[in-house]
Coordinates of C-alpha atoms and ligand atoms in Angstrom, one line a residue:
X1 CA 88.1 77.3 101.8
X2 CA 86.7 80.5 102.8
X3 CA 86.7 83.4 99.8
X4 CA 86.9 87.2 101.0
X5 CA 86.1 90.2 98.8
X6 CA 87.4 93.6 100.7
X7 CA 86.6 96.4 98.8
X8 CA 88.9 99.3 99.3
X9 CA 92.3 99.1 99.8
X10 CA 93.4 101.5 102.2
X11 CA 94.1 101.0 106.0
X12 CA 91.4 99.3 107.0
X13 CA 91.5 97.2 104.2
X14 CA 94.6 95.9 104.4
X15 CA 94.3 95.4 108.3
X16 CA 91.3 93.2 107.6
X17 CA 93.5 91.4 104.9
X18 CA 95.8 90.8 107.4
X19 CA 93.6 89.9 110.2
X20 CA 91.8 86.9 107.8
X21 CA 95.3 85.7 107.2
X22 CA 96.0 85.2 110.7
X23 CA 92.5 83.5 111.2
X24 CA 92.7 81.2 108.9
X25 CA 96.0 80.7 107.6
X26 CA 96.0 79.0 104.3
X27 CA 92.6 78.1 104.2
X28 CA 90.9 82.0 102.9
X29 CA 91.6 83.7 99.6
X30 CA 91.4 87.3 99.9
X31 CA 90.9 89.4 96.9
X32 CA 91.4 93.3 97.6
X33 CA 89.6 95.4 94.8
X34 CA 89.9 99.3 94.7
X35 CA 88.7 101.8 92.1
X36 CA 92.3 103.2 91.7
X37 CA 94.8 101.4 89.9
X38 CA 96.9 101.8 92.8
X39 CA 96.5 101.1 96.5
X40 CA 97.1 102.5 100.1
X41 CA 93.7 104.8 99.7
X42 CA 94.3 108.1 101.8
X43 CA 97.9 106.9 102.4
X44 CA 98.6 108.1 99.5
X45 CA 96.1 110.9 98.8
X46 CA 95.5 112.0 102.7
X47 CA 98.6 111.6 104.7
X48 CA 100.7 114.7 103.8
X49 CA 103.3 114.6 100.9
X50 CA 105.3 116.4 104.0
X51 CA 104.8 113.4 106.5
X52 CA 106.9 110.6 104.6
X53 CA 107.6 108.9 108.0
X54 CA 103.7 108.1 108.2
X55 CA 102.9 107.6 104.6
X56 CA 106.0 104.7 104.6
X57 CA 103.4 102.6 107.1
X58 CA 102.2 101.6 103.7
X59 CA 105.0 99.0 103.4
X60 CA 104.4 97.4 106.6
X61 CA 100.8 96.1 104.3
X62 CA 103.3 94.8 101.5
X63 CA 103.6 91.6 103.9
X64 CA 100.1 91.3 103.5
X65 CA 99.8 92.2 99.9
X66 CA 102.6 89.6 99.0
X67 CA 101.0 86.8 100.4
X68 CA 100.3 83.9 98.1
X69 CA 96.6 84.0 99.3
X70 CA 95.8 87.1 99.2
X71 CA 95.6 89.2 95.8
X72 CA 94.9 93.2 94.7
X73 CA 92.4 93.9 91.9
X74 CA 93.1 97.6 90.9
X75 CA 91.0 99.4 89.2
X76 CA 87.8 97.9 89.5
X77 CA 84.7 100.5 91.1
X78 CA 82.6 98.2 92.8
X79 CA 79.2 99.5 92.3
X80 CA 79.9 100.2 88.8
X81 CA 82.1 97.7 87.1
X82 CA 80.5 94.8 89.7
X83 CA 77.8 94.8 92.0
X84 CA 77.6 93.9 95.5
X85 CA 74.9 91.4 94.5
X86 CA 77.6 89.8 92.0
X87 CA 80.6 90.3 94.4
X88 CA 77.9 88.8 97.0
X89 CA 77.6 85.8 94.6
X90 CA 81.2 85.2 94.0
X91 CA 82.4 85.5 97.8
X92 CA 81.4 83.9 101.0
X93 CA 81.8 87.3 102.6
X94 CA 82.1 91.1 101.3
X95 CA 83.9 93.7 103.2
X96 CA 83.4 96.8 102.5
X97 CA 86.1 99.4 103.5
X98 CA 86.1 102.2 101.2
X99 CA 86.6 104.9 103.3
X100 CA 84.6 108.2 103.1
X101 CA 86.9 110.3 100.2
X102 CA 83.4 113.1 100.1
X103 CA 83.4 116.2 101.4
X104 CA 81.0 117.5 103.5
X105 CA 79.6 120.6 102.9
X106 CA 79.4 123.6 104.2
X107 CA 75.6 124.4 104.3
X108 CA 76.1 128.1 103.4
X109 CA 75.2 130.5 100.7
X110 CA 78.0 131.2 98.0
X111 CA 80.4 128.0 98.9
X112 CA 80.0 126.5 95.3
X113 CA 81.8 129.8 93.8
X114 CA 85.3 129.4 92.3
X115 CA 87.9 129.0 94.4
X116 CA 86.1 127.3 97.4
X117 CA 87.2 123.8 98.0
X118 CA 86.1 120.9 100.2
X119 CA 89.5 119.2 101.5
X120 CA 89.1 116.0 100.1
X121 CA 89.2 118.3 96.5
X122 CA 92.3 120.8 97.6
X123 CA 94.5 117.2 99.6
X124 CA 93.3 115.4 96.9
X125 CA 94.7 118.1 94.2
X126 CA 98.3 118.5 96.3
X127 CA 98.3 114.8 96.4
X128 CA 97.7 113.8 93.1
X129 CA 94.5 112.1 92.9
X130 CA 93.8 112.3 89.6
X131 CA 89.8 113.0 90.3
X132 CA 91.2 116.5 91.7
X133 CA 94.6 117.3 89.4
X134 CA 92.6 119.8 87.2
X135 CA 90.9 121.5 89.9
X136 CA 93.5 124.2 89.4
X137 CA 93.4 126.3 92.7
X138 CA 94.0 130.0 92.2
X139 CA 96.7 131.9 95.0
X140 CA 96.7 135.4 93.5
X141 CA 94.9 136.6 96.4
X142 CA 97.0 137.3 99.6
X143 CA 94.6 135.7 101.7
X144 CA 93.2 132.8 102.5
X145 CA 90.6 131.6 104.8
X146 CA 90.6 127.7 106.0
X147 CA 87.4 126.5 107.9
X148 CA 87.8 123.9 110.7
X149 CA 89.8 122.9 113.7
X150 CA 90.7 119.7 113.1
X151 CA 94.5 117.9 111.9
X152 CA 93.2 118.5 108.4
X153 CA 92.8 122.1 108.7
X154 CA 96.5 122.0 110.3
X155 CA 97.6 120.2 106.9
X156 CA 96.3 122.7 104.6
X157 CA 97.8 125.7 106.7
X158 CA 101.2 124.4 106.4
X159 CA 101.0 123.3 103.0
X160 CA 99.9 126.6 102.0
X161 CA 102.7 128.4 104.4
X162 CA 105.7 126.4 103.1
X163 CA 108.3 127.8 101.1
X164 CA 109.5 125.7 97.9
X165 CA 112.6 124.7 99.6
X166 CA 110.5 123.4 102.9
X167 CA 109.2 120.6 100.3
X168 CA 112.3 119.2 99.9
X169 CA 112.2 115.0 100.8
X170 CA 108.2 115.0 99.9
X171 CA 106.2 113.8 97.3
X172 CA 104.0 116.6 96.7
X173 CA 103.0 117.1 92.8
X174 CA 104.8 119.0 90.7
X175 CA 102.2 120.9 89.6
X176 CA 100.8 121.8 93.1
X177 CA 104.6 122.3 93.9
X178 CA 104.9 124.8 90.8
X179 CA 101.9 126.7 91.7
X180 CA 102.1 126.6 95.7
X181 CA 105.5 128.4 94.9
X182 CA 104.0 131.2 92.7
X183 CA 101.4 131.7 95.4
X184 CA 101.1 135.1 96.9
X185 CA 99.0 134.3 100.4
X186 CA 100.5 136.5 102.6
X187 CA 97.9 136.0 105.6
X188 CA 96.2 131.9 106.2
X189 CA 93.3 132.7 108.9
X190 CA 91.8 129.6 110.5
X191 CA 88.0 130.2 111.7
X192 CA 86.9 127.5 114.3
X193 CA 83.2 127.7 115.1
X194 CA 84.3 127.1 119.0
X195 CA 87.1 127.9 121.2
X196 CA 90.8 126.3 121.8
X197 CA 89.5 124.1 124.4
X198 CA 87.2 122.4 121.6
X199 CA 90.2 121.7 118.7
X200 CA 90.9 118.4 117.8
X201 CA 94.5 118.8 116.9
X202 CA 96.9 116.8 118.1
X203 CA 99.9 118.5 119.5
X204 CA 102.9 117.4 117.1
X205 CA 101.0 118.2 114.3
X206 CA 100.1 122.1 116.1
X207 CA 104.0 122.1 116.9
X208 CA 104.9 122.1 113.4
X209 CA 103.6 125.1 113.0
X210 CA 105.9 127.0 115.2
X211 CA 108.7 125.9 112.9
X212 CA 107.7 127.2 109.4
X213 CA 110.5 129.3 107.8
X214 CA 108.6 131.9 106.5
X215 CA 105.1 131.6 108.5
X216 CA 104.0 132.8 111.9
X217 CA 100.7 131.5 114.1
X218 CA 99.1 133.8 115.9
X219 CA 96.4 133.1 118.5
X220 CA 94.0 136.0 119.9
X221 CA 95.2 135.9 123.8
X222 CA 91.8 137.1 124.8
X223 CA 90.6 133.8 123.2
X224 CA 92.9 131.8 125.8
X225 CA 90.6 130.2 128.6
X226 CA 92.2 131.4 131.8
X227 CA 95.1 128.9 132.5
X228 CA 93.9 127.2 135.4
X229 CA 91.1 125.2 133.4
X230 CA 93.7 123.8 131.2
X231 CA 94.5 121.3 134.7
X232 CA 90.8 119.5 133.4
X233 CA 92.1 118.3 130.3
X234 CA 93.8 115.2 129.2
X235 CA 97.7 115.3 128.8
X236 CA 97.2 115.3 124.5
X237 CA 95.1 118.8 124.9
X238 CA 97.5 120.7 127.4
X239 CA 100.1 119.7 125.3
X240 CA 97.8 121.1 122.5
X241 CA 97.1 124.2 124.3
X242 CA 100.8 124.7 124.9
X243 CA 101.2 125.1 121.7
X244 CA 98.4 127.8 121.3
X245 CA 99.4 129.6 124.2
X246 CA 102.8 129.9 122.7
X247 CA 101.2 131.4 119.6
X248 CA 99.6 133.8 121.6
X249 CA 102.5 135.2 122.8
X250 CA 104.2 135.2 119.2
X251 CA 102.0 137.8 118.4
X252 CA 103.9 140.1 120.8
X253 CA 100.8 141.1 122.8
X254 CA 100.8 140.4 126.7
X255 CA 99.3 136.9 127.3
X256 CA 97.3 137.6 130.4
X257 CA 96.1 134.7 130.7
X258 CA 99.0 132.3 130.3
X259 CA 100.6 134.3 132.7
X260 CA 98.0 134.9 135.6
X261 CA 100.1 133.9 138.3
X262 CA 97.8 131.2 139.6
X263 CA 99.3 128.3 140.9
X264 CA 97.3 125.5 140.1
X265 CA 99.6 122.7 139.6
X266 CA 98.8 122.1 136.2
X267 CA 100.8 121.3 132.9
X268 CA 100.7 124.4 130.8
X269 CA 102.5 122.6 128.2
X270 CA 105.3 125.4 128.2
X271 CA 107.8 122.4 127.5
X272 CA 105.7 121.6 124.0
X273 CA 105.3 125.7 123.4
X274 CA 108.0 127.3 124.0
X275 CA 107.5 131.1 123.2
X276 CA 108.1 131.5 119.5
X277 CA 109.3 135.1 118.0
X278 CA 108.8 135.4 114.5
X279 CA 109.8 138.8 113.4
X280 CA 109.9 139.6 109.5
X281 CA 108.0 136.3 108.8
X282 CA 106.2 136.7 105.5
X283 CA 103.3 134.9 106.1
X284 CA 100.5 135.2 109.1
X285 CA 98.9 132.1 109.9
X286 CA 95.6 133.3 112.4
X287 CA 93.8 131.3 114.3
X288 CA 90.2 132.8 114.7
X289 CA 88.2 131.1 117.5
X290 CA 84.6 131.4 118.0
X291 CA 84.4 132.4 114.4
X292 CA 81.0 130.7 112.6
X293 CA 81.3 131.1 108.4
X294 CA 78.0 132.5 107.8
X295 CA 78.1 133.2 103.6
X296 CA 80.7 132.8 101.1
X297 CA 80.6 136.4 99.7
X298 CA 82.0 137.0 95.9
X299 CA 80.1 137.5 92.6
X300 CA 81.8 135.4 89.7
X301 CA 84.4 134.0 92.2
X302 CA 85.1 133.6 96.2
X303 CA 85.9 137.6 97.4
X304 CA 85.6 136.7 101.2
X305 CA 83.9 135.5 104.0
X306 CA 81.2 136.4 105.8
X307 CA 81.6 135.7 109.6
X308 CA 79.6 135.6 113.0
X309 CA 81.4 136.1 116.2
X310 CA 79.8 133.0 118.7
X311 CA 79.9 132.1 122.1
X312 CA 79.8 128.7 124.2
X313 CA 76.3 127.4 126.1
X314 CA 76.8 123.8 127.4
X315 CA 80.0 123.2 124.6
X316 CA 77.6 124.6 121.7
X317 CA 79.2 127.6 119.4
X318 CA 76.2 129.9 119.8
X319 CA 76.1 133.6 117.5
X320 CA 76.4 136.5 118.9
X321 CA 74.9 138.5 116.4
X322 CA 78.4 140.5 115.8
X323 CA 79.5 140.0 112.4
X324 CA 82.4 140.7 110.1
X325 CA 84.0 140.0 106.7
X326 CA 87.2 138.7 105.9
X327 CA 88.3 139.2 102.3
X328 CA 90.0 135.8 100.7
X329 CA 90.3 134.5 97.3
X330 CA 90.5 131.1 98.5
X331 CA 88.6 129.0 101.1
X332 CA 89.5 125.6 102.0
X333 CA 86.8 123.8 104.0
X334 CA 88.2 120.9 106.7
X335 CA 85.0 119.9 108.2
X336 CA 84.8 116.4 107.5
X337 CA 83.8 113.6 104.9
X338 CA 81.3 111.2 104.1
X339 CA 81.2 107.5 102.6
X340 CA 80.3 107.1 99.1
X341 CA 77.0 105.5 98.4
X342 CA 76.7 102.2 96.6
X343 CA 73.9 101.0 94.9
X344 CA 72.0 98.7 97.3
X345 CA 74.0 99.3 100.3
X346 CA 71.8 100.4 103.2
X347 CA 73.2 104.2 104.1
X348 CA 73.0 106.0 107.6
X349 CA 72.2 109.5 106.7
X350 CA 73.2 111.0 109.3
X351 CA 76.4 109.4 110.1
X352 CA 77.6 109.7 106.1
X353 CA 78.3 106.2 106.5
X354 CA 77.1 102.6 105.9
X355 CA 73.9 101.6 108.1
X356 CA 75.8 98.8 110.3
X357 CA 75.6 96.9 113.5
X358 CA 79.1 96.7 114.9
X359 CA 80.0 96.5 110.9
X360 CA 77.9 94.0 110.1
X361 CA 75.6 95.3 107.1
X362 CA 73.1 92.0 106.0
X363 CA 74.1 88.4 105.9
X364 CA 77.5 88.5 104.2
X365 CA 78.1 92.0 103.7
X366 CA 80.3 93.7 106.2
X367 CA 82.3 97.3 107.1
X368 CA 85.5 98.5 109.1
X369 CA 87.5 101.5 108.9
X370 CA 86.1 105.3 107.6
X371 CA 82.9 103.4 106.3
X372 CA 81.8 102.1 109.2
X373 CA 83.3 104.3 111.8
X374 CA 82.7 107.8 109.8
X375 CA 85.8 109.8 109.2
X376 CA 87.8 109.6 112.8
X377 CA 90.9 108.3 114.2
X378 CA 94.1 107.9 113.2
X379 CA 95.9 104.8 110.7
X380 CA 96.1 102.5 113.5
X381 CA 92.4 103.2 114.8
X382 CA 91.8 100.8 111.5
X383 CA 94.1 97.9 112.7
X384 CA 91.2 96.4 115.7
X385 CA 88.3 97.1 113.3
X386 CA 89.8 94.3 110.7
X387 CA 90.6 92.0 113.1
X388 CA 87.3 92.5 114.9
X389 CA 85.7 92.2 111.4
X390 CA 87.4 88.8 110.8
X391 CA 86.3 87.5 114.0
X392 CA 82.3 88.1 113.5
X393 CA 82.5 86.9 109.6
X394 CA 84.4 83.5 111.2
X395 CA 81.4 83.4 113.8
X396 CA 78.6 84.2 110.9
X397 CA 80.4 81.4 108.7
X398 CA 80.5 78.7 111.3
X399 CA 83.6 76.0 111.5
X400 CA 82.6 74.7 108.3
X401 CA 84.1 78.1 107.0
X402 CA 83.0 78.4 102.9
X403 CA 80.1 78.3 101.2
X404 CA 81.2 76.8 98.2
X405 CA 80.9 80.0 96.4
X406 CA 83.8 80.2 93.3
X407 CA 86.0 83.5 94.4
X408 CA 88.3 84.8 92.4
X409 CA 87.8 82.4 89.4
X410 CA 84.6 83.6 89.5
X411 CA 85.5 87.1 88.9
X412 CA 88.4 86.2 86.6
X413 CA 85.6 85.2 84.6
X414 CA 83.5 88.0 84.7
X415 CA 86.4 90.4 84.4
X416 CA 86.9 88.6 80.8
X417 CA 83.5 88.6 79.6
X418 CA 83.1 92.0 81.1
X419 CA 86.5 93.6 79.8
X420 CA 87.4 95.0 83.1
X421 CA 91.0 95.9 83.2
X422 CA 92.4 94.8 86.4
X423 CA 95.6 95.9 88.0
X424 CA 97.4 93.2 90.0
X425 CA 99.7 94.1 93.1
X426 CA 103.4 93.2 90.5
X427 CA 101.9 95.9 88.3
X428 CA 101.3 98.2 90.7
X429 CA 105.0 97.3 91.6
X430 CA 105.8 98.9 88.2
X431 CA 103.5 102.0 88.8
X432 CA 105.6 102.0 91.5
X433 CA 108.9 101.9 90.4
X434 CA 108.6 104.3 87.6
X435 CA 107.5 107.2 89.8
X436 CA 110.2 106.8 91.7
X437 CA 112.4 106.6 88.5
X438 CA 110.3 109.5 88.1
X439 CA 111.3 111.7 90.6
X440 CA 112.5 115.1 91.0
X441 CA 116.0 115.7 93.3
X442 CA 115.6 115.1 97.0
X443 CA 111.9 113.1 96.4
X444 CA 110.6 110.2 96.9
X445 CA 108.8 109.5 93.9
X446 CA 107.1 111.5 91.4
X447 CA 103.4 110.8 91.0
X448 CA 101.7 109.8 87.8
X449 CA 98.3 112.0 88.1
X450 CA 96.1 110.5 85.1
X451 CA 94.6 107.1 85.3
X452 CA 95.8 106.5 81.6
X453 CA 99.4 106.8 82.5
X454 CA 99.1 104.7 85.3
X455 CA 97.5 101.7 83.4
X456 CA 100.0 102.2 80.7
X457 CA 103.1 101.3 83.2
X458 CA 100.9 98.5 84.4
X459 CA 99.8 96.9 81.2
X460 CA 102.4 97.9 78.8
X461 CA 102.1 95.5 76.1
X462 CA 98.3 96.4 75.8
X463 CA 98.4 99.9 75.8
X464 CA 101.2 99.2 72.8
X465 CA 99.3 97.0 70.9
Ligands
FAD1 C1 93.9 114.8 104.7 C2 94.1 113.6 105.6 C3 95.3 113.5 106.3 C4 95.5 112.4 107.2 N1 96.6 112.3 107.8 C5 96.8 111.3 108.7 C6 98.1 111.2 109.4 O1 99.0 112.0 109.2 N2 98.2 110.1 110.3 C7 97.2 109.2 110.5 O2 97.3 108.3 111.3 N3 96.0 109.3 109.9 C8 95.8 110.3 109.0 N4 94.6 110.4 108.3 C9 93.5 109.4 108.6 C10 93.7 108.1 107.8 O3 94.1 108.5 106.5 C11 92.5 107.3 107.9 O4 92.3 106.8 109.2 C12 92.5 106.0 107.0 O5 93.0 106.3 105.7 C13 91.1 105.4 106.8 O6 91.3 104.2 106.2 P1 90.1 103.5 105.3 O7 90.8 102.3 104.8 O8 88.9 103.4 106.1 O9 89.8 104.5 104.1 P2 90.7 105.0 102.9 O10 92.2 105.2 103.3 O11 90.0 106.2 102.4 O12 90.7 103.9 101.8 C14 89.5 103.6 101.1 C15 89.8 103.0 99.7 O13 88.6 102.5 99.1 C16 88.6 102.7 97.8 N5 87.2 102.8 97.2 C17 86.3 103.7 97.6 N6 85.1 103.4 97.0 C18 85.4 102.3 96.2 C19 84.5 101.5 95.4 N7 83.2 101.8 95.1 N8 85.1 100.4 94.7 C20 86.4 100.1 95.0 N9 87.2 100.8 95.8 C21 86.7 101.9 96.4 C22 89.4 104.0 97.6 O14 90.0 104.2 96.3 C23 90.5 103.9 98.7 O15 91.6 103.3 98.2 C24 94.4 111.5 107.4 C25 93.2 111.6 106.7 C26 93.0 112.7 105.8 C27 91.7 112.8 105.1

């Protein structure tokens, strides 16, 4: 018998969870531990409250999660409540796969002022994590500046553009729903250190934009690379720079360069972009290429931003020296995440990830997903790192398969003479069920947003007695 610890039960976690099941059928015991008392990880505090269709991907893992052998332990920090040298004892092999829920910072003077957020912080806050409910974003200002060019940036935007009714069918929290509808941004700009050429946004996600109710993007034609060089890019980006184009000629300015008249064969993605008008919209949504944040300016809270003007050499955003503010009272940075740390667990600095060698870590500790890979790609980029996992632990544990180590009997009795207060999958199936009972007209659920309320459904008899 072969006993696997995965710590982190979000994507990757699961797919690994999966992938030992198929390996070795009903001889592995997989126990799945998470520090939240409920799982899915950035399923359910990433994915956009907006995007149900991808957030429902989470019951494809209740296959998984059902499985005789295979069992969640909520609410258990590994790192804190157990070591990896005890979870090392107690399993034959420990996966780590706890994503990379940090922000990465900016680097700049003034960003830890008031009203500047990392993403992880303002997703986290719109998706109820409960690490980020009391954040309390403020929107009297009437603009705000987002920093990045990524699908996260393109989140934020659109939450920030929506109108109250446009939430209708998600899950967002009511009080990020409540205060998103008191907001008073009247202008969203997006800075992106380079030009459109260089986003990383993915054309269904830039599309949406174009359909806002209330919200109109605008892109700077003079920032358009001439058409023809679109014909170098893979079908994703013209599709992308469709999109942008189309923005560009939103804004009611002659697009000179979507419209040069060369002949070049290529895709210019008008199909994807069709030209968008958008008179009386309430809401401008800029994009600002080859924009570098240079300071956060403000004295007791964010008053704007401080920005150079920058220029390619050889794909680098280099500064021109030109230089201008924008005033915001709220910046939202999307430039990326790293893995948390955990106490002897080698660390790659640089990469904001675990040190590991095709994900393996030291002799029974292994990673897949965001903590191995860094923050990239999309759910099912986790799906081959599990089973790729499974296939070097089954190589590293030899035909004989276990080690003899206890597994979850060992823990069980640990978690008792520790106190730790375990959620099992059933009783996240009540968590569950009472949001949805929860829920306000036309959503899916309603979150619970505190820890306590979320063990309470889970352990009812102990929270009464
Ligand atoms: C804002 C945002 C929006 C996104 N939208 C999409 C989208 O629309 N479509 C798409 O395909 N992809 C999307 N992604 C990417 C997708 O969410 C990731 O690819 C995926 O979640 C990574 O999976 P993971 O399992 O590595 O990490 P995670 O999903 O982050 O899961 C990690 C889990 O580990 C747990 N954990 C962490 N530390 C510990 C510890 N010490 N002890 C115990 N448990 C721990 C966490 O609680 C969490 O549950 C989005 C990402 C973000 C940030």
């Amino acid at each position: 018998m072969r006993h696997i610890a995965i710590v982190g039960s979000g994507p990757a976690g699961y797919y690994t969870a999966e992938a030992a099941l198929k390996q070795w059928k009903d001889d592995v015991r997989v126990d799945i531990f998470d520090s939240s008392p409920v799982p899915f990880g950035l399923i359910r505090t990433g994915v956009a409250p907006d995007h149900q269709s991808i957030k429902s991907v989470a019951r494809r893992y209740e296959t998984t999660a059902l499985s005789d052998n295979v069992h969640f332990v909520g609410n258990v920090m590994v790192g804190r409540d157990i070591s990896i040298d005890e979870l090392r004892d107690l399993y034959d092999a420990v996966v780590l796969a706890t994503g990379a829920p940090n922000d990465r910072k900016l680097g700049l003077p003034g960003e830890d002022l008031p009203n500047v957020f990392g993403s992880a912080a303002f997703v986290g806050w719109y998706n109820g994590h409960p690490q980020f409910a009391e954040i309390h974003p403020d929107f009297s200002h009437d603009t705000a500046v987002i920093v990045g060019n990524g699908n996260v940036a393109l989140d934020v935007a659109r939450i920030l553009a929506k109108s109250g009714e446009e939430f209708e069918g998600s899950d967002i929290v009511a009080h990020a729903l409540s205060a998103l509808e008191g907001a008073h941004i009247r202008r969203i700009v997006i800075l992106g250190r380079r030009g459109p050429h260089q986003v990383t946004m993915t054309p269904k996600e830039l599309g949406e934009l174009a359909r806002l109710a209330r919200a109109c993007p605008r892109v700077d034609p003079a920032d358009l690379p001439p058409l023809a060089q679109d014909a170098a890019l893979d079908a994703g980006m013209r599709k992308t720079m469709g999109h942008l184009r189309s923005f560009a000629m939103a804004g009611g300015s002659a697009n000179d360069n979507a419209d040069d008249g060369a002949d070049d064969g290529a895709d210019d993605g008008a199909d994807e972009g069709a030209t968008i008008v958008c008179p009386d919209r309430d809401i401008v949504l800029e994009f600002d290429f080859f924009a570098a944040p240079r300071a956060i300016l403000g004295t007791d809270r964010v008053e704007g931003v401080e920005v150079e003007r920058t220029h390619l050499v050889d794909g680098k955003a280099v500064g021109t020296g030109e230089t201008y503010h924008i005033p915001a009272g709220i910046v939202i940075a999307c430039i990326g995440y790293q893995t948390s740390r955990i106490p002897d667990v080698p660390y790659d600095e640089q990469g904001g990830r675990f040190a590991n060698v095709e994900g393996r870590i030291k002799p029974g500790l292994y990673c897949v997903g965001w903590a191995r890979r860094g923050p990239t790609g999309t759910i099912g980029t986790n799906r081959p790192d599990g089973f790729a996992i499974v296939e070097r632990i089954d190589a590293d544990l030899g035909p004989t398969g276990g080690t003899g180590k206890p597994g979850r009997p060992g823990f069980e009795a640990l978690a008792e003479t520790r106190g730790i207060d375990f959620v099992k999958f059933t009783e996240w199936q009540k968590i569950d069920e009472a949001e949805v009972a929860n829920a306000r007209h036309g959503a899916p659920r309603e979150k619970f947003v505190e820890v306590d309320r979320m063990i309470a459904k889970a352990h009812p008899s102990v929270q009464d007695s």
